[in-house]
Tab-separated table of C-alpha atoms in Angstrom:
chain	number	residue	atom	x	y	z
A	1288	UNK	CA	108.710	96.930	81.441
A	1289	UNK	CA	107.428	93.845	83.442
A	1290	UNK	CA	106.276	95.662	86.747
A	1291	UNK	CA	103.947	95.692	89.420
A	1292	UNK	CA	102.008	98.862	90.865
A	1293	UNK	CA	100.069	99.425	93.772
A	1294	UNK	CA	98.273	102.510	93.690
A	1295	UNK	CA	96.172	103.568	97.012
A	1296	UNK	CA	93.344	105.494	96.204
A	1297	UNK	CA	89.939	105.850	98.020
A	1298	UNK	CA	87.431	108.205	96.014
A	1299	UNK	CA	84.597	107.933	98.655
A	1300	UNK	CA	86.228	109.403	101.590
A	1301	UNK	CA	88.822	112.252	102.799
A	1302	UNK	CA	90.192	114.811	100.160
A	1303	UNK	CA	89.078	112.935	97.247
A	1304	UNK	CA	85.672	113.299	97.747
A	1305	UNK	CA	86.488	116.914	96.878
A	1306	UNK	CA	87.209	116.321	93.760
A	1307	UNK	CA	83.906	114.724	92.221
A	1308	UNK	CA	82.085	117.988	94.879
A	1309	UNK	CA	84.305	120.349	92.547
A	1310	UNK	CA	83.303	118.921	89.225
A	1311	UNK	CA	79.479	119.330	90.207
A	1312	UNK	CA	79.855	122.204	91.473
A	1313	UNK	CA	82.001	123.532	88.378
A	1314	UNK	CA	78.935	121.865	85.726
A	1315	UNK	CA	76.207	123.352	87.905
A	1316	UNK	CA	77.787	127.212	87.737
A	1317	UNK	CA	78.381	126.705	83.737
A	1318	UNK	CA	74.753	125.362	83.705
A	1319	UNK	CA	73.409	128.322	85.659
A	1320	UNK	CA	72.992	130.879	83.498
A	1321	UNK	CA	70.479	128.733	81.150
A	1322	UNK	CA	67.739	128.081	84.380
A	1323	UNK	CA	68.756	131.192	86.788
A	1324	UNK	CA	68.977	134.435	86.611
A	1325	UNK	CA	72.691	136.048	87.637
A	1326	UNK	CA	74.589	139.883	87.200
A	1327	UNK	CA	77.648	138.373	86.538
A	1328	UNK	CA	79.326	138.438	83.675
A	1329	UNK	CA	79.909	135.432	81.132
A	1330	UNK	CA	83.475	135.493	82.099
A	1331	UNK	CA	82.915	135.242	85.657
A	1332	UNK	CA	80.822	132.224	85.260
A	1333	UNK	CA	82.986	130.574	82.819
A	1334	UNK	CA	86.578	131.151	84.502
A	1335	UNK	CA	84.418	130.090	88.172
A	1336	UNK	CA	83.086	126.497	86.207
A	1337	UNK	CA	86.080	125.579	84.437
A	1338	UNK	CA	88.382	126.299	87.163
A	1339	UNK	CA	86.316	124.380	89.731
A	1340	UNK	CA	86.051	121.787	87.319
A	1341	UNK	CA	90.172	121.543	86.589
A	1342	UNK	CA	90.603	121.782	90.366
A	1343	UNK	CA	88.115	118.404	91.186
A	1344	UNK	CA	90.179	116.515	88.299
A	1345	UNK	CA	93.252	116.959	89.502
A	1346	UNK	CA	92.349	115.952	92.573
A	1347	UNK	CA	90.286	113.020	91.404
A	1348	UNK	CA	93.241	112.600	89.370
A	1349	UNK	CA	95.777	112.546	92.152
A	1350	UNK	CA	96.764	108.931	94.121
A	1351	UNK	CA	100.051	107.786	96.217
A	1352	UNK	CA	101.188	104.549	95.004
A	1353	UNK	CA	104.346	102.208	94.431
A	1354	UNK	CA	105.419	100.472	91.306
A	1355	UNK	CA	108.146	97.643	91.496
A	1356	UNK	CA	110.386	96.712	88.525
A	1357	UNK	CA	111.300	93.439	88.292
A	1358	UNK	CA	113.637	93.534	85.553
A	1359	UNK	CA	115.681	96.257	86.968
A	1360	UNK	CA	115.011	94.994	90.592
A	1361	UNK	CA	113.926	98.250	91.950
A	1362	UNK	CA	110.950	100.274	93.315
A	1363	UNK	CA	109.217	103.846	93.437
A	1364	UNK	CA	106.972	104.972	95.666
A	1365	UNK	CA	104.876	107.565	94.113
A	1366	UNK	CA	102.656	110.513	93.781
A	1367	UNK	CA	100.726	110.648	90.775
A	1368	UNK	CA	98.631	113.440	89.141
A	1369	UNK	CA	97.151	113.595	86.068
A	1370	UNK	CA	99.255	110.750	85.133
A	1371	UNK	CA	102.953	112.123	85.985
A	1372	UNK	CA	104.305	110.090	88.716
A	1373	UNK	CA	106.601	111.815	90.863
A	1374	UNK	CA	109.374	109.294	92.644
A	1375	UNK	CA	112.924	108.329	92.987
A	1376	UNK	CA	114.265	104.757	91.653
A	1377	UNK	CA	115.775	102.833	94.648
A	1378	UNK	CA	117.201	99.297	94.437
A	1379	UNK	CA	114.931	96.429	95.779
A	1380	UNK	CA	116.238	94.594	98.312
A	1381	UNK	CA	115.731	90.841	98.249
A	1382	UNK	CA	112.462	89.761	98.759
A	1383	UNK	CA	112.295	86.273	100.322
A	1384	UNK	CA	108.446	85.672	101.244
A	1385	UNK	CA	105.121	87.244	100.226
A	1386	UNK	CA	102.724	86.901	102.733
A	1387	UNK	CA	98.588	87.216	102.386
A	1388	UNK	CA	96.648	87.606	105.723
A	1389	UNK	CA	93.257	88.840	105.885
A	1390	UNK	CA	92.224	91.636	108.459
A	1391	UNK	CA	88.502	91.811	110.048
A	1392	UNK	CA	87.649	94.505	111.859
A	1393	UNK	CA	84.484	96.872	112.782
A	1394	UNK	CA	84.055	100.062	110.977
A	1395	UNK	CA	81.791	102.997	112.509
A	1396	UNK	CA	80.811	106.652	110.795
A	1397	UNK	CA	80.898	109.126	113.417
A	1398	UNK	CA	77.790	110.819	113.341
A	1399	UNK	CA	78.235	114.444	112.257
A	1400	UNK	CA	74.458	115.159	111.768
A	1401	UNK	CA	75.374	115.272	107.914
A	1402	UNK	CA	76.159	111.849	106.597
A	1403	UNK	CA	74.575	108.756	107.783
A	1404	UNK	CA	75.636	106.631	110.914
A	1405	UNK	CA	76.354	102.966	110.027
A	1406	UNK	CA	78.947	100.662	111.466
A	1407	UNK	CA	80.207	96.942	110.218
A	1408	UNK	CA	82.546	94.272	109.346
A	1409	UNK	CA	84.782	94.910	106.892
A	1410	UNK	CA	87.409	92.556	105.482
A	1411	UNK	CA	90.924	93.153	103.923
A	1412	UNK	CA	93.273	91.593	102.400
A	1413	UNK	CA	96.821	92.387	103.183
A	1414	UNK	CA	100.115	91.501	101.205
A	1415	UNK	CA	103.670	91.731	102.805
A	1416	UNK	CA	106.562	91.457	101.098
A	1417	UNK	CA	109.329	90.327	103.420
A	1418	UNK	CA	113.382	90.393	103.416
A	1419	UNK	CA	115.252	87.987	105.868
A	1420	UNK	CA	114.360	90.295	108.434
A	1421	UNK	CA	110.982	89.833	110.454
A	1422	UNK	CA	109.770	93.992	109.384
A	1423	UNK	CA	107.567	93.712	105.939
A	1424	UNK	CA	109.759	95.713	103.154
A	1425	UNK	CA	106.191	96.263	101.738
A	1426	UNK	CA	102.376	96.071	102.579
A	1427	UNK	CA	99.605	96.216	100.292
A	1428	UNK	CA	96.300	96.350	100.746
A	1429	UNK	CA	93.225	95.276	99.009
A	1430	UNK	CA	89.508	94.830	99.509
A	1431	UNK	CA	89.036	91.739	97.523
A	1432	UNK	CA	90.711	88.159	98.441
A	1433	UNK	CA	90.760	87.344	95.083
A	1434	UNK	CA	93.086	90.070	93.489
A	1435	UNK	CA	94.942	90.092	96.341
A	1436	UNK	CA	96.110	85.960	95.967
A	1437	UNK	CA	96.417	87.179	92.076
A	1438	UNK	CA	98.804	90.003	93.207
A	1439	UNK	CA	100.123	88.151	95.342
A	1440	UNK	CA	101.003	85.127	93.614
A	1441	UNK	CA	102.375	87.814	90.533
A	1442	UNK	CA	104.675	89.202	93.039
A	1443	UNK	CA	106.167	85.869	94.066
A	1444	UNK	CA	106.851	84.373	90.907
A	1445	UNK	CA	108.329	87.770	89.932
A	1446	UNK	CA	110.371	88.381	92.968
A	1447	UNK	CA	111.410	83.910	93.021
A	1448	UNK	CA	109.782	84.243	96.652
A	1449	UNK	CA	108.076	81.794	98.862
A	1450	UNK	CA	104.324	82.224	98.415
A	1451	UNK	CA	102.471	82.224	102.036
A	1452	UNK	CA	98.651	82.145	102.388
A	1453	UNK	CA	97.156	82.639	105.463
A	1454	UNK	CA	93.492	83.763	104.733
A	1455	UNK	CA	90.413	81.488	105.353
């Protein structure tokens, strides 16, 4: 299947840095009883580790996303976990012109006394895919200029659209 998918996925911040917390946490309670001392019983420990441990994969495991089939002309958007992606088929409407801007803006941690405070420029690079009418069908975005003119220019020739780079 020639096909294109976008998957948004952030593993440093929101729910998903539950996940990789879970695992940890799941290795450190199986690891316990070897360097600490503990009542509970060997099932306890065991069913409290591996379950904490399925628990962060799946969410590690877990993304949105949308894949576009050229062939068929049609798109999904997606949730994935553990590799099942969960979607309905709809038919692609023509796509006319794929568009690349790039987006600067300031970033700033609020401080919560927890994790560090730190604010700066950060650069994206956005894709739209556009129809005759002036709404995007689709946006994309990516953190690096150079997949996103690779994606970009994949998604044209794909699509027979007019290729439009606006990024410095």
């Amino acid at each position: 299947m020639n096909n294109f998918n976008f998957k948004k996925r952030n593993l440093i911040s929101g729910p998903h840095l539950l996940g990789p917390v879970l695992i940890i946490a799941g290795l450190f309670a199986l690891l316990s009883p070897f360097f600490l001392e503990s009542e509970s019983s060997m099932e306890k420990i065991i069913g409290v580790g591996v379950g904490a441990i399925v628990i962060g994969l799946g969410i590690v495991s877990s993304y949105s996303g949308t894949l576009i089939d050229f062939s068929e002309k049609r798109f999904k958007e997606y949730f994935s976990i553990v590799g099942f992606k969960f979607g309905e088929w709809t038919t692609l409407s023509e796509i006319s012109t794929v568009k690349v801007i790039s987006n600067s803006y300031v970033i700033t941690n609020i401080p919560n006394g927890i994790s560090p405070t730190f604010s700066g420029k950060v650069t994206d690079f956005r894709i739209f895919l556009y129809s005759d009418a002036s709404k995007p069908v689709f946006s994309f975005v990516y953190s690096k200029k150079n997949k996103a003119v690779k994606q970009a220019k994949k998604l044209a020739f794909n699509l027979n659209a007019e290729l439009v780079l606006k990024i410095p």
